Amino acid sequence: EMPNVEEWEGFNFGGSVLSSSRFSSSASSSSGVTAGGLRGSRRLGRVIHPVREPLKVGQSGDAILVPHNETIIESNLNAKHDNADIVSTCRPAHLAQNKFVSLLLDEARRRLDELHKDDANKGNGNLALEDSISDEYLRYDEEVTHISESKDFPSQQPIIAIETSKGKTYHTRYLVAADGVHSPTRKHYHIPMNGEASIQNLINVHFRTNEALSKLLMGNSTTNPTSPKSLNERNGENNQAMLHFIYNSKLVGVFVCHDGKNGDWV
Protein backbone atom coordinates (compact mmCIF):
# COMPACT_ATOMS: atom_id res chain seq x y z
CA GLU A 1 0.00 0.00 0.00
CA MET A 2 1.38 3.41 -1.03
CA PRO A 3 1.64 6.03 1.73
CA ASN A 4 -0.34 9.22 1.13
CA VAL A 5 1.55 11.77 -0.97
CA GLU A 6 1.58 14.34 1.83
CA GLU A 7 3.78 11.94 3.81
CA TRP A 8 6.60 11.97 1.25
CA GLU A 9 6.36 15.10 -0.93
CA GLY A 10 8.41 17.20 1.49
CA PHE A 11 11.78 17.28 3.25
CA ASN A 12 12.08 19.00 6.63
CA PHE A 13 15.18 20.61 8.16
CA GLY A 14 15.34 21.27 11.89
CA GLY A 15 16.55 20.28 15.34
CA SER A 16 14.35 17.18 15.57
CA VAL A 17 11.63 15.25 13.76
CA LEU A 18 9.10 17.32 15.71
CA SER A 19 10.55 20.67 14.65
CA SER A 20 7.80 23.10 13.77
CA SER A 21 7.60 26.32 11.77
CA ARG A 22 5.31 27.63 14.51
CA PHE A 23 7.70 26.91 17.39
CA SER A 24 8.21 29.86 19.71
CA SER A 25 10.77 29.89 22.49
CA SER A 26 8.50 32.16 24.56
CA ALA A 27 5.61 29.72 24.20
CA SER A 28 7.62 26.69 25.25
CA SER A 29 8.17 25.42 28.73
CA SER A 30 11.43 24.29 30.29
CA SER A 31 10.50 20.71 29.39
CA GLY A 32 10.71 21.56 25.71
CA VAL A 33 7.00 21.16 25.05
CA THR A 34 5.72 23.72 22.61
CA ALA A 35 2.39 25.52 22.80
CA GLY A 36 1.02 22.89 20.41
CA GLY A 37 1.92 20.12 22.84
CA LEU A 38 4.75 18.63 20.78
CA ARG A 39 8.38 18.42 21.80
CA GLY A 40 10.67 19.95 19.25
CA SER A 41 12.43 23.07 18.07
CA ARG A 42 12.04 25.66 15.36
CA ARG A 43 12.06 24.24 11.85
CA LEU A 44 14.93 25.62 9.78
CA GLY A 45 13.26 25.02 6.44
CA ARG A 46 11.11 22.79 4.28
CA VAL A 47 11.13 21.86 0.62
CA ILE A 48 8.27 20.33 -1.35
CA HIS A 49 8.69 18.30 -4.54
CA PRO A 50 6.25 18.73 -7.46
CA VAL A 51 4.87 15.18 -7.30
CA ARG A 52 1.12 15.74 -7.02
CA GLU A 53 0.65 16.36 -10.74
CA PRO A 54 2.44 14.82 -13.77
CA LEU A 55 5.64 16.68 -14.68
CA LYS A 56 5.38 18.57 -17.97
CA VAL A 57 7.97 19.31 -20.66
CA GLY A 58 9.99 22.36 -19.64
CA GLN A 59 8.86 22.22 -16.03
CA SER A 60 11.52 21.93 -13.36
CA GLY A 61 11.38 18.82 -11.25
CA ASP A 62 13.52 20.40 -8.53
CA ALA A 63 12.24 20.74 -4.99
CA ILE A 64 10.68 24.10 -4.04
CA LEU A 65 11.96 25.90 -0.95
CA VAL A 66 8.99 27.09 1.07
CA PRO A 67 9.75 30.31 2.97
CA HIS A 68 7.93 31.02 6.22
CA ASN A 69 6.89 34.54 5.24
CA GLU A 70 5.78 34.16 1.63
CA THR A 71 2.79 32.70 -0.15
CA ILE A 72 3.71 30.57 -3.15
CA ILE A 73 0.94 28.82 -5.03
CA GLU A 74 2.19 25.62 -6.64
CA SER A 75 -0.23 25.99 -9.57
CA ASN A 76 1.23 29.43 -10.34
CA LEU A 77 4.70 27.96 -10.62
CA ASN A 78 3.48 25.58 -13.30
CA ALA A 79 1.14 27.99 -15.09
CA LYS A 80 3.46 28.64 -18.05
CA HIS A 81 3.59 24.89 -18.73
CA ASP A 82 -0.18 24.32 -18.72
CA ASN A 83 -0.27 23.53 -22.46
CA ALA A 84 2.91 21.45 -22.52
CA ASP A 85 2.96 17.67 -22.91
CA ILE A 86 3.54 15.57 -19.84
CA VAL A 87 6.95 13.92 -19.55
CA SER A 88 5.60 10.52 -18.55
CA THR A 89 2.24 8.88 -17.89
CA CYS A 90 3.81 7.30 -14.81
CA ARG A 91 3.26 9.10 -11.52
CA PRO A 92 5.97 9.56 -8.88
CA ALA A 93 5.80 7.08 -6.04
CA HIS A 94 7.56 6.29 -2.79
CA LEU A 95 8.16 2.70 -1.74
CA ALA A 96 10.38 1.52 1.08
CA GLN A 97 13.12 -0.87 -0.05
CA ASN A 98 11.61 -3.82 1.81
CA LYS A 99 8.27 -3.28 0.04
CA PHE A 100 9.92 -2.73 -3.36
CA VAL A 101 12.08 -5.86 -3.03
CA SER A 102 8.99 -7.86 -2.12
CA LEU A 103 7.22 -6.67 -5.27
CA LEU A 104 10.27 -7.47 -7.43
CA LEU A 105 10.54 -10.94 -5.90
CA ASP A 106 6.87 -11.70 -6.51
CA GLU A 107 7.15 -10.51 -10.12
CA ALA A 108 10.34 -12.52 -10.75
CA ARG A 109 8.64 -15.66 -9.41
CA ARG A 110 5.56 -15.02 -11.54
CA ARG A 111 7.61 -14.61 -14.71
CA LEU A 112 9.71 -17.71 -14.04
CA ASP A 113 6.59 -19.80 -13.51
CA GLU A 114 5.07 -18.41 -16.73
CA LEU A 115 8.21 -19.39 -18.66
CA HIS A 116 8.05 -22.89 -17.18
CA LYS A 117 4.39 -23.27 -18.12
CA ASP A 118 5.15 -22.14 -21.67
CA ASP A 119 7.91 -24.76 -21.90
CA ALA A 120 5.66 -27.42 -20.40
CA ASN A 121 2.90 -26.63 -22.90
CA LYS A 122 5.45 -27.06 -25.70
CA GLY A 123 6.60 -30.37 -24.26
CA ASN A 124 10.01 -29.02 -23.26
CA GLY A 125 9.51 -29.03 -19.50
CA ASN A 126 10.70 -31.77 -17.15
CA LEU A 127 8.22 -30.83 -14.40
CA ALA A 128 4.48 -31.08 -14.27
CA LEU A 129 2.56 -28.06 -15.53
CA GLU A 130 1.24 -27.20 -12.09
CA ASP A 131 4.69 -27.30 -10.46
CA SER A 132 6.44 -24.06 -9.54
CA ILE A 133 10.09 -23.67 -10.51
CA SER A 134 10.69 -20.22 -9.04
CA ASP A 135 12.14 -21.62 -5.81
CA GLU A 136 14.46 -23.83 -7.85
CA TYR A 137 15.96 -21.05 -9.94
CA LEU A 138 15.37 -17.95 -7.82
CA ARG A 139 16.99 -17.77 -4.40
CA TYR A 140 16.43 -15.04 -1.86
CA ASP A 141 17.93 -14.42 1.58
CA GLU A 142 20.66 -16.96 0.86
CA GLU A 143 24.26 -15.84 1.37
CA VAL A 144 27.28 -17.21 -0.48
CA THR A 145 29.70 -18.48 2.19
CA HIS A 146 32.40 -20.21 0.15
CA ILE A 147 33.60 -20.46 -3.45
CA SER A 148 35.93 -23.09 -4.85
CA GLU A 149 36.97 -24.53 -8.21
CA SER A 150 37.06 -28.18 -9.11
CA LYS A 151 38.23 -30.14 -12.16
CA ASP A 152 36.60 -33.37 -11.04
CA PHE A 153 34.12 -33.13 -13.88
CA PRO A 154 34.20 -34.55 -17.43
CA SER A 155 34.55 -31.07 -18.87
CA GLN A 156 37.99 -29.60 -19.45
CA GLN A 157 36.88 -26.32 -17.89
CA PRO A 158 36.97 -25.89 -14.11
CA ILE A 159 33.61 -25.99 -12.38
CA ILE A 160 32.88 -23.41 -9.71
CA ALA A 161 31.30 -24.75 -6.53
CA ILE A 162 29.23 -22.23 -4.55
CA GLU A 163 28.29 -23.01 -0.96
CA THR A 164 25.55 -21.02 0.75
CA SER A 165 24.28 -20.16 4.22
CA LYS A 166 21.43 -22.66 3.77
CA GLY A 167 23.88 -25.55 3.48
CA LYS A 168 23.44 -25.98 -0.26
CA THR A 169 26.11 -26.32 -2.94
CA TYR A 170 25.64 -25.20 -6.53
CA HIS A 171 27.92 -25.87 -9.48
CA THR A 172 28.40 -23.59 -12.46
CA ARG A 173 30.96 -22.71 -15.11
CA TYR A 174 30.40 -18.99 -14.78
CA LEU A 175 29.80 -16.78 -11.77
CA VAL A 176 28.71 -13.15 -12.00
CA ALA A 177 29.42 -11.47 -8.65
CA ALA A 178 27.44 -8.31 -7.93
CA ASP A 179 28.18 -8.30 -4.21
CA GLY A 180 29.36 -4.75 -3.63
CA VAL A 181 32.58 -2.94 -2.87
CA HIS A 182 33.55 -5.43 -0.14
CA SER A 183 32.95 -8.34 -2.53
CA PRO A 184 34.12 -11.64 -0.99
CA THR A 185 34.15 -13.08 -4.52
CA ARG A 186 36.62 -10.45 -5.72
CA LYS A 187 38.79 -10.98 -2.64
CA HIS A 188 38.71 -14.76 -3.11
CA TYR A 189 40.12 -14.44 -6.63
CA HIS A 190 42.54 -11.66 -5.60
CA ILE A 191 41.01 -9.19 -8.04
CA PRO A 192 42.19 -5.66 -7.21
CA MET A 193 39.73 -2.95 -6.29
CA ASN A 194 39.24 -0.17 -8.84
CA GLY A 195 38.24 3.23 -7.45
CA GLU A 196 37.79 4.34 -3.86
CA ALA A 197 36.98 1.58 -1.40
CA SER A 198 35.07 3.89 0.92
CA ILE A 199 33.65 7.29 -0.01
CA GLN A 200 31.80 7.72 3.28
CA ASN A 201 30.56 5.61 6.18
CA LEU A 202 26.90 5.46 7.16
CA ILE A 203 24.89 3.48 9.68
CA ASN A 204 21.27 2.66 8.81
CA VAL A 205 18.82 1.52 11.48
CA HIS A 206 15.41 0.25 10.38
CA PHE A 207 12.87 0.62 13.19
CA ARG A 208 9.15 0.76 13.80
CA THR A 209 7.19 3.06 16.08
CA ASN A 210 4.19 2.03 18.13
CA GLU A 211 0.72 3.39 17.45
CA ALA A 212 0.90 6.20 20.01
CA LEU A 213 4.25 7.50 18.77
CA SER A 214 3.16 7.20 15.14
CA LYS A 215 0.12 9.38 15.85
CA LEU A 216 2.34 11.93 17.60
CA LEU A 217 4.83 12.07 14.72
CA MET A 218 2.21 12.16 11.98
CA GLY A 219 -0.60 14.04 13.71
CA ASN A 220 0.59 17.62 13.19
CA SER A 221 -1.27 18.06 9.92
CA THR A 222 -4.71 19.19 8.81
CA THR A 223 -3.87 19.30 5.14
CA ASN A 224 -6.33 17.68 2.76
CA PRO A 225 -4.12 15.79 0.28
CA THR A 226 -6.42 16.79 -2.59
CA SER A 227 -6.72 20.43 -1.55
CA PRO A 228 -4.91 23.00 -3.76
CA LYS A 229 -3.45 24.83 -0.78
CA SER A 230 -0.49 27.12 -1.13
CA LEU A 231 2.93 25.72 -0.40
CA ASN A 232 3.40 27.95 2.61
CA GLU A 233 0.10 26.69 4.07
CA ARG A 234 1.29 23.11 3.64
CA ASN A 235 4.63 24.15 5.14
CA GLY A 236 3.05 25.66 8.24
CA GLU A 237 0.52 22.92 8.94
CA ASN A 238 2.35 19.80 7.90
CA ASN A 239 5.02 18.10 9.97
CA GLN A 240 5.00 15.06 7.69
CA ALA A 241 7.99 14.52 5.40
CA MET A 242 9.88 11.69 3.76
CA LEU A 243 13.24 13.00 4.98
CA HIS A 244 13.84 14.81 8.25
CA PHE A 245 17.34 16.35 8.28
CA ILE A 246 18.32 16.80 11.93
CA TYR A 247 20.88 19.36 13.10
CA ASN A 248 21.50 19.90 16.81
CA SER A 249 24.32 19.90 19.36
CA LYS A 250 24.14 16.12 19.82
CA LEU A 251 23.87 14.78 16.28
CA VAL A 252 23.60 15.41 12.57
CA GLY A 253 21.53 12.79 10.80
CA VAL A 254 18.51 11.93 8.69
CA PHE A 255 15.28 10.17 9.61
CA VAL A 256 13.59 8.55 6.62
CA CYS A 257 9.84 8.13 7.01
CA HIS A 258 8.80 5.25 4.74
CA ASP A 259 5.32 4.85 6.18
CA GLY A 260 4.61 7.10 9.13
CA LYS A 261 1.08 5.97 9.86
CA ASN A 262 2.27 2.37 10.12
CA GLY A 263 5.46 3.38 11.95
CA ASP A 264 8.06 2.34 9.33
CA TRP A 265 11.27 4.41 9.65
CA VAL A 266 14.99 4.34 8.91
mmCIF file of C-alpha atoms in Angstrom:
data_model
loop_
_atom_site.group_PDB
_atom_site.id
_atom_site.type_symbol
_atom_site.label_atom_id
_atom_site.label_comp_id
_atom_site.label_asym_id
_atom_site.label_seq_id
_atom_site.Cartn_x
_atom_site.Cartn_y
_atom_site.Cartn_z
ATOM 1 C CA GLU A 1 0.000 0.000 0.000
ATOM 2 C CA MET A 2 1.382 3.405 -1.026
ATOM 3 C CA PRO A 3 1.637 6.031 1.731
ATOM 4 C CA ASN A 4 -0.339 9.216 1.135
ATOM 5 C CA VAL A 5 1.548 11.767 -0.968
ATOM 6 C CA GLU A 6 1.583 14.336 1.832
ATOM 7 C CA GLU A 7 3.784 11.939 3.805
ATOM 8 C CA TRP A 8 6.598 11.970 1.248
ATOM 9 C CA GLU A 9 6.365 15.096 -0.931
ATOM 10 C CA GLY A 10 8.405 17.203 1.494
ATOM 11 C CA PHE A 11 11.785 17.280 3.246
ATOM 12 C CA ASN A 12 12.078 19.005 6.630
ATOM 13 C CA PHE A 13 15.181 20.606 8.156
ATOM 14 C CA GLY A 14 15.337 21.268 11.895
ATOM 15 C CA GLY A 15 16.548 20.279 15.336
ATOM 16 C CA SER A 16 14.346 17.184 15.568
ATOM 17 C CA VAL A 17 11.633 15.255 13.760
ATOM 18 C CA LEU A 18 9.104 17.317 15.708
ATOM 19 C CA SER A 19 10.554 20.672 14.645
ATOM 20 C CA SER A 20 7.798 23.102 13.774
ATOM 21 C CA SER A 21 7.600 26.320 11.774
ATOM 22 C CA ARG A 22 5.308 27.630 14.507
ATOM 23 C CA PHE A 23 7.703 26.914 17.392
ATOM 24 C CA SER A 24 8.210 29.863 19.715
ATOM 25 C CA SER A 25 10.766 29.889 22.492
ATOM 26 C CA SER A 26 8.499 32.156 24.563
ATOM 27 C CA ALA A 27 5.607 29.725 24.196
ATOM 28 C CA SER A 28 7.615 26.690 25.246
ATOM 29 C CA SER A 29 8.167 25.423 28.734
ATOM 30 C CA SER A 30 11.429 24.293 30.285
ATOM 31 C CA SER A 31 10.497 20.714 29.388
ATOM 32 C CA GLY A 32 10.712 21.561 25.705
ATOM 33 C CA VAL A 33 7.005 21.158 25.053
ATOM 34 C CA THR A 34 5.715 23.724 22.607
ATOM 35 C CA ALA A 35 2.388 25.522 22.802
ATOM 36 C CA GLY A 36 1.024 22.893 20.414
ATOM 37 C CA GLY A 37 1.919 20.125 22.845
ATOM 38 C CA LEU A 38 4.749 18.632 20.781
ATOM 39 C CA ARG A 39 8.377 18.416 21.804
ATOM 40 C CA GLY A 40 10.671 19.946 19.247
ATOM 41 C CA SER A 41 12.426 23.071 18.067
ATOM 42 C CA ARG A 42 12.036 25.656 15.359
ATOM 43 C CA ARG A 43 12.065 24.241 11.848
ATOM 44 C CA LEU A 44 14.934 25.622 9.782
ATOM 45 C CA GLY A 45 13.261 25.018 6.442
ATOM 46 C CA ARG A 46 11.108 22.792 4.281
ATOM 47 C CA VAL A 47 11.133 21.858 0.620
ATOM 48 C CA ILE A 48 8.270 20.328 -1.352
ATOM 49 C CA HIS A 49 8.685 18.299 -4.536
ATOM 50 C CA PRO A 50 6.254 18.726 -7.462
ATOM 51 C CA VAL A 51 4.871 15.182 -7.302
ATOM 52 C CA ARG A 52 1.120 15.745 -7.022
ATOM 53 C CA GLU A 53 0.654 16.356 -10.745
ATOM 54 C CA PRO A 54 2.440 14.821 -13.771
ATOM 55 C CA LEU A 55 5.637 16.680 -14.677
ATOM 56 C CA LYS A 56 5.385 18.573 -17.967
ATOM 57 C CA VAL A 57 7.970 19.314 -20.662
ATOM 58 C CA GLY A 58 9.995 22.359 -19.640
ATOM 59 C CA GLN A 59 8.856 22.219 -16.035
ATOM 60 C CA SER A 60 11.519 21.933 -13.359
ATOM 61 C CA GLY A 61 11.378 18.815 -11.249
ATOM 62 C CA ASP A 62 13.518 20.399 -8.526
ATOM 63 C CA ALA A 63 12.239 20.741 -4.992
ATOM 64 C CA ILE A 64 10.675 24.099 -4.044
ATOM 65 C CA LEU A 65 11.957 25.902 -0.946
ATOM 66 C CA VAL A 66 8.987 27.090 1.070
ATOM 67 C CA PRO A 67 9.751 30.312 2.970
ATOM 68 C CA HIS A 68 7.931 31.024 6.223
ATOM 69 C CA ASN A 69 6.894 34.543 5.238
ATOM 70 C CA GLU A 70 5.784 34.162 1.627
ATOM 71 C CA THR A 71 2.790 32.701 -0.153
ATOM 72 C CA ILE A 72 3.707 30.570 -3.150
ATOM 73 C CA ILE A 73 0.944 28.817 -5.029
ATOM 74 C CA GLU A 74 2.194 25.619 -6.637
ATOM 75 C CA SER A 75 -0.225 25.990 -9.569
ATOM 76 C CA ASN A 76 1.226 29.430 -10.341
ATOM 77 C CA LEU A 77 4.704 27.955 -10.617
ATOM 78 C CA ASN A 78 3.481 25.585 -13.303
ATOM 79 C CA ALA A 79 1.135 27.992 -15.093
ATOM 80 C CA LYS A 80 3.456 28.642 -18.052
ATOM 81 C CA HIS A 81 3.592 24.894 -18.726
ATOM 82 C CA ASP A 82 -0.180 24.317 -18.724
ATOM 83 C CA ASN A 83 -0.271 23.529 -22.463
ATOM 84 C CA ALA A 84 2.913 21.451 -22.521
ATOM 85 C CA ASP A 85 2.956 17.668 -22.913
ATOM 86 C CA ILE A 86 3.539 15.567 -19.843
ATOM 87 C CA VAL A 87 6.951 13.918 -19.550
ATOM 88 C CA SER A 88 5.596 10.515 -18.553
ATOM 89 C CA THR A 89 2.244 8.882 -17.894
ATOM 90 C CA CYS A 90 3.811 7.300 -14.812
ATOM 91 C CA ARG A 91 3.256 9.104 -11.521
ATOM 92 C CA PRO A 92 5.972 9.562 -8.880
ATOM 93 C CA ALA A 93 5.795 7.084 -6.036
ATOM 94 C CA HIS A 94 7.561 6.287 -2.790
ATOM 95 C CA LEU A 95 8.159 2.698 -1.742
ATOM 96 C CA ALA A 96 10.377 1.517 1.079
ATOM 97 C CA GLN A 97 13.118 -0.873 -0.047
ATOM 98 C CA ASN A 98 11.611 -3.824 1.814
ATOM 99 C CA LYS A 99 8.270 -3.284 0.039
ATOM 100 C CA PHE A 100 9.918 -2.731 -3.355
ATOM 101 C CA VAL A 101 12.079 -5.856 -3.030
ATOM 102 C CA SER A 102 8.988 -7.865 -2.120
ATOM 103 C CA LEU A 103 7.216 -6.667 -5.272
ATOM 104 C CA LEU A 104 10.267 -7.470 -7.435
ATOM 105 C CA LEU A 105 10.542 -10.936 -5.901
ATOM 106 C CA ASP A 106 6.874 -11.699 -6.507
ATOM 107 C CA GLU A 107 7.151 -10.509 -10.121
ATOM 108 C CA ALA A 108 10.340 -12.520 -10.745
ATOM 109 C CA ARG A 109 8.640 -15.658 -9.408
ATOM 110 C CA ARG A 110 5.560 -15.025 -11.543
ATOM 111 C CA ARG A 111 7.608 -14.614 -14.709
ATOM 112 C CA LEU A 112 9.706 -17.709 -14.039
ATOM 113 C CA ASP A 113 6.594 -19.797 -13.511
ATOM 114 C CA GLU A 114 5.072 -18.414 -16.725
ATOM 115 C CA LEU A 115 8.210 -19.386 -18.663
ATOM 116 C CA HIS A 116 8.052 -22.887 -17.176
ATOM 117 C CA LYS A 117 4.386 -23.272 -18.122
ATOM 118 C CA ASP A 118 5.150 -22.143 -21.672
ATOM 119 C CA ASP A 119 7.913 -24.764 -21.904
ATOM 120 C CA ALA A 120 5.659 -27.420 -20.401
ATOM 121 C CA ASN A 121 2.903 -26.628 -22.897
ATOM 122 C CA LYS A 122 5.448 -27.057 -25.704
ATOM 123 C CA GLY A 123 6.598 -30.370 -24.261
ATOM 124 C CA ASN A 124 10.010 -29.019 -23.261
ATOM 125 C CA GLY A 125 9.512 -29.027 -19.499
ATOM 126 C CA ASN A 126 10.703 -31.773 -17.153
ATOM 127 C CA LEU A 127 8.224 -30.827 -14.399
ATOM 128 C CA ALA A 128 4.477 -31.080 -14.270
ATOM 129 C CA LEU A 129 2.561 -28.059 -15.534
ATOM 130 C CA GLU A 130 1.237 -27.201 -12.086
ATOM 131 C CA ASP A 131 4.695 -27.303 -10.457
ATOM 132 C CA SER A 132 6.438 -24.061 -9.539
ATOM 133 C CA ILE A 133 10.086 -23.670 -10.514
ATOM 134 C CA SER A 134 10.688 -20.219 -9.041
ATOM 135 C CA ASP A 135 12.144 -21.622 -5.806
ATOM 136 C CA GLU A 136 14.457 -23.828 -7.847
ATOM 137 C CA TYR A 137 15.957 -21.048 -9.944
ATOM 138 C CA LEU A 138 15.368 -17.952 -7.818
ATOM 139 C CA ARG A 139 16.995 -17.775 -4.397
ATOM 140 C CA TYR A 140 16.426 -15.037 -1.856
ATOM 141 C CA ASP A 141 17.932 -14.423 1.583
ATOM 142 C CA GLU A 142 20.664 -16.963 0.865
ATOM 143 C CA GLU A 143 24.260 -15.841 1.372
ATOM 144 C CA VAL A 144 27.285 -17.210 -0.476
ATOM 145 C CA THR A 145 29.697 -18.479 2.189
ATOM 146 C CA HIS A 146 32.405 -20.215 0.150
ATOM 147 C CA ILE A 147 33.603 -20.459 -3.450
ATOM 148 C CA SER A 148 35.934 -23.088 -4.852
ATOM 149 C CA GLU A 149 36.969 -24.534 -8.212
ATOM 150 C CA SER A 150 37.062 -28.185 -9.105
ATOM 151 C CA LYS A 151 38.232 -30.139 -12.156
ATOM 152 C CA ASP A 152 36.601 -33.367 -11.039
ATOM 153 C CA PHE A 153 34.121 -33.135 -13.885
ATOM 154 C CA PRO A 154 34.199 -34.550 -17.431
ATOM 155 C CA SER A 155 34.552 -31.067 -18.866
ATOM 156 C CA GLN A 156 37.991 -29.599 -19.449
ATOM 157 C CA GLN A 157 36.880 -26.320 -17.887
ATOM 158 C CA PRO A 158 36.973 -25.894 -14.107
ATOM 159 C CA ILE A 159 33.608 -25.995 -12.384
ATOM 160 C CA ILE A 160 32.880 -23.407 -9.713
ATOM 161 C CA ALA A 161 31.296 -24.749 -6.530
ATOM 162 C CA ILE A 162 29.235 -22.229 -4.546
ATOM 163 C CA GLU A 163 28.285 -23.012 -0.959
ATOM 164 C CA THR A 164 25.546 -21.017 0.754
ATOM 165 C CA SER A 165 24.281 -20.165 4.219
ATOM 166 C CA LYS A 166 21.434 -22.657 3.766
ATOM 167 C CA GLY A 167 23.879 -25.546 3.477
ATOM 168 C CA LYS A 168 23.440 -25.978 -0.262
ATOM 169 C CA THR A 169 26.109 -26.319 -2.940
ATOM 170 C CA TYR A 170 25.636 -25.197 -6.529
ATOM 171 C CA HIS A 171 27.917 -25.869 -9.481
ATOM 172 C CA THR A 172 28.405 -23.593 -12.456
ATOM 173 C CA ARG A 173 30.957 -22.708 -15.110
ATOM 174 C CA TYR A 174 30.403 -18.991 -14.780
ATOM 175 C CA LEU A 175 29.802 -16.777 -11.772
ATOM 176 C CA VAL A 176 28.713 -13.148 -12.000
ATOM 177 C CA ALA A 177 29.418 -11.468 -8.653
ATOM 178 C CA ALA A 178 27.437 -8.305 -7.929
ATOM 179 C CA ASP A 179 28.179 -8.295 -4.208
ATOM 180 C CA GLY A 180 29.363 -4.751 -3.626
ATOM 181 C CA VAL A 181 32.583 -2.936 -2.867
ATOM 182 C CA HIS A 182 33.550 -5.427 -0.139
ATOM 183 C CA SER A 183 32.948 -8.338 -2.533
ATOM 184 C CA PRO A 184 34.117 -11.644 -0.991
ATOM 185 C CA THR A 185 34.148 -13.080 -4.516
ATOM 186 C CA ARG A 186 36.620 -10.450 -5.721
ATOM 187 C CA LYS A 187 38.793 -10.982 -2.641
ATOM 188 C CA HIS A 188 38.710 -14.765 -3.105
ATOM 189 C CA TYR A 189 40.121 -14.435 -6.631
ATOM 190 C CA HIS A 190 42.542 -11.658 -5.599
ATOM 191 C CA ILE A 191 41.013 -9.195 -8.042
ATOM 192 C CA PRO A 192 42.186 -5.655 -7.212
ATOM 193 C CA MET A 193 39.728 -2.950 -6.287
ATOM 194 C CA ASN A 194 39.237 -0.165 -8.841
ATOM 195 C CA GLY A 195 38.244 3.233 -7.454
ATOM 196 C CA GLU A 196 37.787 4.342 -3.862
ATOM 197 C CA ALA A 197 36.983 1.583 -1.404
ATOM 198 C CA SER A 198 35.072 3.893 0.923
ATOM 199 C CA ILE A 199 33.654 7.294 -0.012
ATOM 200 C CA GLN A 200 31.798 7.715 3.281
ATOM 201 C CA ASN A 201 30.564 5.608 6.179
ATOM 202 C CA LEU A 202 26.904 5.460 7.161
ATOM 203 C CA ILE A 203 24.889 3.485 9.678
ATOM 204 C CA ASN A 204 21.271 2.664 8.808
ATOM 205 C CA VAL A 205 18.818 1.516 11.479
ATOM 206 C CA HIS A 206 15.409 0.245 10.382
ATOM 207 C CA PHE A 207 12.870 0.623 13.189
ATOM 208 C CA ARG A 208 9.146 0.757 13.799
ATOM 209 C CA THR A 209 7.187 3.059 16.076
ATOM 210 C CA ASN A 210 4.188 2.029 18.125
ATOM 211 C CA GLU A 211 0.719 3.393 17.447
ATOM 212 C CA ALA A 212 0.899 6.197 20.012
ATOM 213 C CA LEU A 213 4.249 7.495 18.768
ATOM 214 C CA SER A 214 3.157 7.205 15.138
ATOM 215 C CA LYS A 215 0.121 9.384 15.855
ATOM 216 C CA LEU A 216 2.336 11.932 17.601
ATOM 217 C CA LEU A 217 4.828 12.069 14.724
ATOM 218 C CA MET A 218 2.208 12.156 11.978
ATOM 219 C CA GLY A 219 -0.599 14.036 13.707
ATOM 220 C CA ASN A 220 0.587 17.616 13.191
ATOM 221 C CA SER A 221 -1.271 18.058 9.917
ATOM 222 C CA THR A 222 -4.713 19.194 8.814
ATOM 223 C CA THR A 223 -3.875 19.302 5.135
ATOM 224 C CA ASN A 224 -6.330 17.681 2.765
ATOM 225 C CA PRO A 225 -4.120 15.793 0.284
ATOM 226 C CA THR A 226 -6.420 16.791 -2.592
ATOM 227 C CA SER A 227 -6.719 20.427 -1.549
ATOM 228 C CA PRO A 228 -4.907 22.997 -3.762
ATOM 229 C CA LYS A 229 -3.445 24.833 -0.778
ATOM 230 C CA SER A 230 -0.485 27.120 -1.132
ATOM 231 C CA LEU A 231 2.934 25.725 -0.400
ATOM 232 C CA ASN A 232 3.405 27.950 2.613
ATOM 233 C CA GLU A 233 0.104 26.692 4.074
ATOM 234 C CA ARG A 234 1.295 23.105 3.643
ATOM 235 C CA ASN A 235 4.632 24.151 5.138
ATOM 236 C CA GLY A 236 3.054 25.661 8.236
ATOM 237 C CA GLU A 237 0.519 22.923 8.939
ATOM 238 C CA ASN A 238 2.351 19.801 7.897
ATOM 239 C CA ASN A 239 5.018 18.103 9.971
ATOM 240 C CA GLN A 240 4.998 15.062 7.691
ATOM 241 C CA ALA A 241 7.991 14.516 5.404
ATOM 242 C CA MET A 242 9.881 11.690 3.760
ATOM 243 C CA LEU A 243 13.239 13.003 4.979
ATOM 244 C CA HIS A 244 13.844 14.807 8.247
ATOM 245 C CA PHE A 245 17.336 16.351 8.281
ATOM 246 C CA ILE A 246 18.325 16.804 11.930
ATOM 247 C CA TYR A 247 20.878 19.357 13.096
ATOM 248 C CA ASN A 248 21.501 19.900 16.813
ATOM 249 C CA SER A 249 24.315 19.897 19.363
ATOM 250 C CA LYS A 250 24.143 16.122 19.820
ATOM 251 C CA LEU A 251 23.873 14.781 16.276
ATOM 252 C CA VAL A 252 23.596 15.406 12.567
ATOM 253 C CA GLY A 253 21.531 12.788 10.802
ATOM 254 C CA VAL A 254 18.514 11.927 8.690
ATOM 255 C CA PHE A 255 15.282 10.175 9.611
ATOM 256 C CA VAL A 256 13.586 8.546 6.616
ATOM 257 C CA CYS A 257 9.839 8.135 7.005
ATOM 258 C CA HIS A 258 8.801 5.253 4.741
ATOM 259 C CA ASP A 259 5.321 4.848 6.177
ATOM 260 C CA GLY A 260 4.609 7.104 9.130
ATOM 261 C CA LYS A 261 1.076 5.965 9.864
ATOM 262 C CA ASN A 262 2.267 2.365 10.124
ATOM 263 C CA GLY A 263 5.460 3.379 11.945
ATOM 264 C CA ASP A 264 8.057 2.340 9.327
ATOM 265 C CA TRP A 265 11.273 4.411 9.653
ATOM 266 C CA VAL A 266 14.995 4.340 8.908
#
